[in-house]
CSV table of C-alpha atoms in Angstrom, one decimal:
chain,number,residue,atom,x,y,z
A,199,MET,CA,188.1,-22.1,192.1
A,200,GLY,CA,189.2,-25.6,193.1
A,201,ALA,CA,187.0,-27.2,190.5
A,202,GLN,CA,188.5,-25.1,187.8
A,203,LEU,CA,192.0,-26.0,188.9
A,204,ARG,CA,191.1,-29.7,188.7
A,205,VAL,CA,189.9,-29.2,185.1
A,206,TYR,CA,193.2,-27.5,184.1
A,207,ARG,CA,195.3,-30.3,185.7
A,208,ARG,CA,193.2,-33.0,183.9
A,209,ARG,CA,193.6,-31.2,180.6
A,210,ILE,CA,197.4,-30.9,181.1
A,211,ARG,CA,197.7,-34.6,181.8
A,212,SER,CA,195.7,-35.6,178.7
A,213,THR,CA,197.6,-33.1,176.5
A,214,LYS,CA,201.0,-34.4,177.6
A,215,SER,CA,199.8,-38.0,177.0
A,216,MET,CA,198.7,-37.0,173.5
A,217,ALA,CA,202.1,-35.3,172.9
A,218,LYS,CA,203.9,-38.6,173.8
A,219,ILE,CA,201.7,-40.5,171.3
A,220,THR,CA,202.4,-38.0,168.5
A,221,ARG,CA,206.1,-38.0,169.2
A,222,ALA,CA,206.2,-41.7,168.9
A,223,MET,CA,204.4,-41.6,165.6
A,224,GLU,CA,206.8,-39.0,164.4
A,225,LEU,CA,209.7,-41.2,165.2
A,226,ILE,CA,208.1,-44.2,163.5
A,227,ALA,CA,207.4,-42.2,160.4
A,228,THR,CA,211.0,-41.0,160.3
A,229,THR,CA,212.3,-44.6,160.3
A,230,ARG,CA,209.9,-45.6,157.6
A,231,ILE,CA,210.8,-42.7,155.4
A,232,THR,CA,214.4,-44.0,155.3
A,233,LYS,CA,213.2,-47.5,154.3
A,234,ALA,CA,210.9,-46.2,151.6
A,235,GLN,CA,213.7,-44.0,150.2
A,236,ARG,CA,216.1,-47.0,150.1
A,237,ALA,CA,213.4,-49.0,148.2
A,238,ALA,CA,213.0,-46.2,145.6
A,239,GLU,CA,216.8,-45.9,145.2
A,240,ALA,CA,217.1,-49.7,144.7
A,241,ALA,CA,214.4,-49.6,142.0
A,242,GLY,CA,216.1,-46.6,140.3
A,243,PRO,CA,218.7,-48.5,138.2
A,244,TYR,CA,216.2,-50.9,136.7
A,245,ALA,CA,213.8,-48.0,135.9
A,246,ARG,CA,216.5,-46.1,134.1
A,247,GLU,CA,217.6,-49.0,132.0
A,248,ILE,CA,214.1,-50.1,131.0
A,249,THR,CA,213.4,-46.5,130.1
A,250,ARG,CA,216.4,-46.4,127.8
A,251,ALA,CA,215.5,-49.7,126.2
A,252,VAL,CA,211.9,-48.5,125.5
A,253,SER,CA,213.2,-45.2,124.1
A,254,ALA,CA,215.4,-47.1,121.7
A,255,LEU,CA,212.5,-49.3,120.7
A,256,ALA,CA,210.1,-46.4,120.3
A,257,SER,CA,212.5,-44.7,117.8
A,258,ARG,CA,212.2,-47.8,115.5
A,259,VAL,CA,208.5,-48.6,116.0
A,260,THR,CA,206.0,-45.8,115.3
A,261,ASP,CA,202.7,-47.6,114.8
A,262,HIS,CA,202.5,-49.7,118.0
A,263,PRO,CA,199.1,-49.5,119.8
A,264,LEU,CA,200.7,-48.5,123.1
A,265,LEU,CA,202.4,-45.6,121.4
A,266,THR,CA,199.6,-44.4,119.1
A,267,GLU,CA,196.9,-42.1,120.4
A,268,ALA,CA,193.3,-42.9,119.4
A,269,GLU,CA,191.8,-40.5,116.9
A,270,ASN,CA,188.7,-40.0,119.0
A,271,PRO,CA,189.4,-41.1,122.6
A,272,THR,CA,186.1,-41.7,124.4
A,273,ARG,CA,187.1,-43.4,127.7
A,274,ALA,CA,190.0,-42.9,130.1
A,275,ALA,CA,191.2,-44.8,133.2
A,276,VAL,CA,192.6,-42.9,136.2
A,277,LEU,CA,194.7,-44.7,138.8
A,278,VAL,CA,194.6,-42.7,142.1
A,279,ILE,CA,197.2,-43.6,144.8
A,280,THR,CA,196.2,-42.5,148.3
A,281,SER,CA,197.1,-43.9,151.8
A,282,ASP,CA,195.6,-46.6,154.0
A,283,LYS,CA,196.0,-44.6,157.2
A,284,GLY,CA,195.3,-41.1,158.3
A,285,LEU,CA,197.2,-38.7,160.5
A,286,ALA,CA,199.3,-37.7,157.5
A,287,GLY,CA,198.2,-34.1,157.0
A,288,ALA,CA,196.8,-33.2,153.6
A,289,PHE,CA,198.5,-36.1,151.8
A,290,SER,CA,195.4,-38.0,150.6
A,291,THR,CA,193.4,-34.8,150.3
A,292,ASN,CA,195.9,-33.3,147.8
A,293,VAL,CA,195.9,-36.5,145.7
A,294,LEU,CA,192.1,-36.6,145.7
A,295,LYS,CA,191.9,-32.9,144.7
A,296,GLU,CA,194.3,-33.6,141.8
A,297,ALA,CA,192.2,-36.6,140.7
A,298,ASP,CA,189.0,-34.5,140.8
A,299,SER,CA,190.7,-31.8,138.6
A,300,LEU,CA,191.9,-34.4,136.1
A,301,THR,CA,188.5,-36.1,136.0
A,302,GLN,CA,186.8,-32.8,135.4
A,303,LEU,CA,189.2,-32.0,132.6
A,304,LEU,CA,188.8,-35.4,130.9
A,305,ARG,CA,185.0,-35.1,131.1
A,306,GLU,CA,185.1,-31.7,129.6
A,307,GLN,CA,187.0,-33.3,126.7
A,308,GLY,CA,184.0,-35.7,126.3
A,309,LYS,CA,185.7,-38.7,127.8
A,310,GLU,CA,184.1,-41.2,130.2
A,311,VAL,CA,186.3,-41.7,133.3
A,312,LEU,CA,186.9,-45.0,135.0
A,313,THR,CA,188.5,-44.6,138.5
A,314,TYR,CA,191.0,-47.2,139.9
A,315,MET,CA,191.8,-46.5,143.6
A,316,VAL,CA,194.7,-47.5,145.8
A,317,GLY,CA,194.4,-46.9,149.6
A,318,ARG,CA,191.6,-47.0,152.1
A,319,LYS,CA,191.4,-43.2,152.4
A,320,GLY,CA,190.6,-42.8,148.8
A,321,VAL,CA,188.2,-45.8,148.8
A,322,GLY,CA,186.3,-44.4,151.8
A,323,PHE,CA,186.2,-40.9,150.2
A,324,TYR,CA,184.6,-42.2,147.0
A,325,LYS,CA,182.2,-44.6,148.8
A,326,PHE,CA,181.0,-41.9,151.2
A,327,ARG,CA,180.0,-39.8,148.1
A,328,ASP,CA,178.6,-42.7,146.2
A,329,ARG,CA,181.2,-42.4,143.4
A,330,PRO,CA,181.8,-45.6,141.4
A,331,LEU,CA,185.1,-47.4,141.4
A,332,GLU,CA,186.2,-49.7,138.6
A,333,ALA,CA,188.7,-51.5,141.0
A,334,GLN,CA,190.3,-50.9,144.3
A,335,TRP,CA,193.4,-52.1,146.3
A,336,GLU,CA,194.1,-51.7,150.0
A,337,GLY,CA,196.5,-52.6,152.7
A,338,PHE,CA,199.9,-52.1,151.2
A,339,THR,CA,200.4,-48.4,150.6
A,340,GLU,CA,203.0,-48.1,153.3
A,341,ARG,CA,205.0,-51.1,152.0
A,342,PRO,CA,204.3,-51.7,148.4
A,343,THR,CA,205.9,-54.6,146.5
A,344,TYR,CA,206.5,-55.3,142.8
A,345,ALA,CA,203.8,-57.9,143.0
A,346,HIS,CA,201.2,-55.2,143.9
A,347,ALA,CA,202.3,-53.1,141.0
A,348,GLN,CA,202.0,-56.1,138.7
A,349,GLU,CA,198.5,-56.8,139.9
A,350,ILE,CA,197.5,-53.2,139.3
A,351,GLY,CA,199.3,-53.0,135.9
A,352,SER,CA,197.7,-56.2,134.7
A,353,ALA,CA,194.2,-54.8,135.4
A,354,LEU,CA,195.0,-51.5,133.6
A,355,MET,CA,196.7,-53.2,130.6
A,356,GLU,CA,193.9,-55.6,130.2
A,357,LYS,CA,191.5,-52.6,130.1
A,358,PHE,CA,193.7,-50.7,127.7
A,359,SER,CA,194.0,-53.7,125.3
A,360,ALA,CA,190.2,-54.4,125.2
A,361,ASP,CA,188.0,-53.0,122.5
A,362,ALA,CA,185.8,-49.9,123.2
A,363,ALA,CA,182.7,-52.1,122.8
A,364,ASP,CA,184.0,-54.3,125.6
A,365,GLY,CA,184.6,-51.4,127.9
A,366,GLY,CA,188.2,-50.8,126.9
A,367,VAL,CA,189.9,-47.4,127.6
A,368,ASP,CA,191.9,-45.2,125.3
A,369,GLU,CA,194.1,-43.6,128.0
A,370,ILE,CA,195.5,-44.4,131.4
A,371,HIS,CA,196.5,-41.7,133.8
A,372,VAL,CA,198.2,-42.1,137.2
A,373,VAL,CA,197.6,-39.6,140.0
A,374,SER,CA,200.1,-39.9,142.9
A,375,THR,CA,202.5,-37.9,145.1
A,376,GLU,CA,206.1,-37.2,144.1
A,377,PHE,CA,208.7,-37.2,146.9
A,378,VAL,CA,210.7,-34.0,146.3
A,379,SER,CA,212.3,-33.8,149.8
A,380,MET,CA,211.5,-34.4,153.5
A,381,LEU,CA,209.6,-31.1,153.5
A,382,THR,CA,208.1,-31.1,150.1
A,383,GLN,CA,205.7,-33.6,148.5
A,384,ARG,CA,203.9,-32.7,145.3
A,385,ALA,CA,200.7,-34.4,144.1
A,386,GLY,CA,200.5,-34.6,140.3
A,387,ALA,CA,199.1,-36.6,137.3
A,388,VAL,CA,200.9,-38.2,134.4
A,389,ARG,CA,199.6,-40.1,131.4
A,390,ALA,CA,201.0,-43.7,131.4
A,391,LEU,CA,199.3,-44.8,128.1
A,392,PRO,CA,199.5,-44.1,125.2
A,393,LEU,CA,203.2,-44.0,126.1
A,394,GLU,CA,205.0,-40.7,126.1
A,395,VAL,CA,208.6,-41.6,126.0
A,396,GLU,CA,210.6,-38.9,127.8
A,397,GLU,CA,213.5,-37.4,125.9
A,398,VAL,CA,216.6,-37.2,128.0
A,399,ASP,CA,218.7,-34.1,127.8
A,400,SER,CA,222.2,-34.5,126.4
A,401,SER,CA,223.8,-33.0,129.6
A,402,GLU,CA,221.9,-35.7,131.7
A,403,LEU,CA,223.2,-38.4,129.4
A,404,GLU,CA,226.7,-37.1,129.7
A,405,ALA,CA,226.4,-37.1,133.5
A,406,VAL,CA,225.3,-40.7,133.5
A,407,HIS,CA,227.6,-42.1,130.8
A,408,GLY,CA,230.5,-39.6,130.7
A,409,SER,CA,232.2,-39.5,127.3
A,410,GLU,CA,231.2,-43.2,126.5
A,411,PRO,CA,229.0,-43.7,123.5
A,412,LEU,CA,225.4,-44.5,124.0
A,413,PRO,CA,224.6,-48.2,123.9
A,414,LEU,CA,223.3,-49.7,120.7
A,415,TYR,CA,220.6,-52.3,120.8
A,416,GLU,CA,220.0,-55.2,118.5
A,417,PHE,CA,216.5,-56.7,118.7
A,418,GLU,CA,215.7,-60.3,118.1
A,419,PRO,CA,213.3,-61.5,116.6
A,420,SER,CA,212.1,-57.9,115.9
A,421,ALA,CA,211.6,-54.6,117.5
A,422,GLU,CA,207.8,-54.9,117.4
A,423,GLU,CA,207.8,-58.2,119.3
A,424,VAL,CA,210.3,-57.0,121.8
A,425,LEU,CA,208.2,-53.9,122.4
A,426,ASP,CA,205.1,-56.1,123.0
A,427,GLN,CA,207.0,-57.8,125.9
A,428,LEU,CA,208.8,-54.7,127.2
A,429,LEU,CA,206.1,-52.1,127.3
A,430,PRO,CA,203.9,-53.9,129.9
A,431,GLN,CA,206.9,-54.2,132.1
A,432,TYR,CA,207.7,-50.6,131.6
A,433,VAL,CA,204.1,-49.6,132.6
A,434,VAL,CA,204.3,-51.9,135.7
A,435,ASN,CA,207.6,-50.3,136.6
A,436,ARG,CA,206.2,-46.8,136.4
A,437,ILE,CA,203.3,-47.9,138.7
A,438,TYR,CA,205.7,-49.5,141.1
A,439,PHE,CA,207.9,-46.4,141.3
A,440,SER,CA,204.8,-44.3,141.8
A,441,LEU,CA,203.8,-46.5,144.7
A,442,LEU,CA,207.3,-46.3,146.2
A,443,GLU,CA,207.4,-42.5,146.0
A,444,SER,CA,203.8,-42.3,147.4
A,445,SER,CA,204.9,-44.4,150.3
A,446,ALA,CA,207.9,-42.2,151.1
A,447,SER,CA,205.7,-39.0,150.6
A,448,GLN,CA,203.1,-40.4,152.9
A,449,GLN,CA,205.6,-41.0,155.7
A,450,ALA,CA,207.2,-37.6,155.2
A,451,SER,CA,203.8,-36.0,155.4
A,452,ARG,CA,202.8,-38.0,158.5
A,453,ARG,CA,206.1,-37.0,160.1
A,454,ALA,CA,205.5,-33.3,159.5
A,455,ALA,CA,201.9,-33.6,160.7
A,456,MET,CA,202.9,-35.4,163.9
A,457,LYS,CA,205.7,-33.0,164.6
A,458,ALA,CA,203.3,-30.1,164.3
A,459,ALA,CA,200.8,-31.9,166.5
A,460,THR,CA,203.5,-32.5,169.1
A,461,ASP,CA,204.6,-28.9,169.1
A,462,ASN,CA,201.0,-27.7,169.4
A,463,ALA,CA,200.4,-30.1,172.3
A,464,GLU,CA,203.5,-29.0,174.1
A,465,GLU,CA,202.5,-25.3,173.6
A,466,LEU,CA,199.0,-26.0,174.8
A,467,ALA,CA,200.3,-27.8,177.9
A,468,LYS,CA,202.5,-24.7,178.7
A,469,ASN,CA,199.4,-22.4,178.3
A,470,LEU,CA,197.3,-24.7,180.5
A,471,THR,CA,200.1,-24.8,183.1
A,472,ARG,CA,200.2,-21.0,183.2
A,473,LEU,CA,196.4,-20.9,183.6
A,474,ALA,CA,196.6,-23.5,186.3
A,475,ASN,CA,199.2,-21.6,188.2
A,476,GLN,CA,197.1,-18.4,187.9
A,477,ALA,CA,194.1,-20.3,189.2
A,478,ARG,CA,196.1,-21.7,192.1
A,479,GLN,CA,197.6,-18.3,192.9
A,480,ALA,CA,194.1,-16.8,192.9
A,481,GLU,CA,192.9,-19.6,195.2
A,482,ILE,CA,195.8,-19.0,197.6
A,483,THR,CA,195.2,-15.3,197.6
A,484,ASN,CA,191.5,-15.8,198.3
A,485,GLU,CA,192.3,-18.1,201.2
A,486,LEU,CA,194.8,-15.6,202.6
A,487,SER,CA,192.3,-12.9,202.3
A,488,GLU,CA,189.7,-14.9,204.2
A,489,ILE,CA,192.2,-15.7,206.9
A,490,VAL,CA,193.3,-12.1,207.3
A,491,GLY,CA,189.6,-11.0,207.2
A,492,GLY,CA,188.8,-13.5,209.9
A,493,ALA,CA,191.8,-12.5,212.1
A,494,ASP,CA,190.7,-8.8,211.8
A,495,ALA,CA,187.2,-9.7,212.8
A,496,LEU,CA,188.4,-11.6,215.8
A,497,ALA,CA,190.7,-8.7,216.8
A,498,ALA,CA,187.9,-6.2,216.4
A,499,ALA,CA,185.6,-8.4,218.5
A,500,SER,CA,188.2,-8.8,221.2
A,501,ALA,CA,188.8,-5.0,221.3
A,502,GLY,CA,185.0,-4.4,221.6
A,503,SER,CA,184.6,-6.8,224.5
A,504,GLU,CA,187.3,-5.0,226.5
C-alpha cells in the first residue's frame, strides 16, 4: 500500500508542475495575441486604401494579365501558412487539411499543383510524407514582417509572370487561418491571382465615408502602367495581412489549448489527490486493524495463562 501511495504522490507533483508550465504558456500566448491584433489593425488602413485604388484601376483596365484568367490553366501555386511551433491545438492541422482539400480539387480540374510552405510544422508534415515543396520559409510565423511578405510575394509573382514552358503558374492560392475572435479561428483558402477584386457593398462604403462622395483617381502616365506597379504591392499586402491574421490565430489557438491543458492537469491532480487520500486512509485502517488484532491476541494470551 505504501508503494502505491508514493506513486500517487509522485504523479501529483509532476501533474502540478505541468500545470504551472501550461499556465505560463497560456499567459504568454495571451500577451502575444494582443500584439498580433495591434499589428493587423495597424496594417488595416493601408490594406483598405490599396484595395480601393486597385478596384478603381480594375474598372478601367480589363485585359491586364493579372486580371485575366487563362483559357486552359494547367498549373497552380498554393501558399500554405502554418506555424513554427506546436502546442497550438489543431491550428496547423486544420490548415493542412484545407490545403489537401484544395490540392485535390485543383488536381481533379487537371491542374498541376506547386506547394509553397510557411512554418516548420507544415514543412515537417510534407517532408515526413515525401511530398515535394517548391519553396519554404520558417522562423517568423509568430512575428511576421512586411519584408517576409515581400520575399514570399516576389517568389510567387515571379512564378506567375513566367511562361508555362519555364514552369510558370496560371493561378496562385493562399491557404491560411482567419482570426474571427479569441474563441474562433477559421482555416480557409482564397485565390490571390488572377486577381478577383472584391466589390464593396454600398452600406459598407457609407459606413466608411459617410455622405462624402467616393474619391476619383487620375492616373499618370496611364492606368495600365500604374496597375503594373500597384498590383504586386497589392498581392504582397494580402500575403502580409494573411501572415498577421495567422499569427494572431496561432496565439489564440495556443492560448485555448494551454488553458484546456491547465484545466485538465488541475482536474487530474484533484483526482490523484483523492486516490492518494483513499490509499492513505486504507493504509491507516490496515495499520489500526493490525494493532487491534495484536492487542486482542495479547489479551487472549494473558487470559489463557491465568
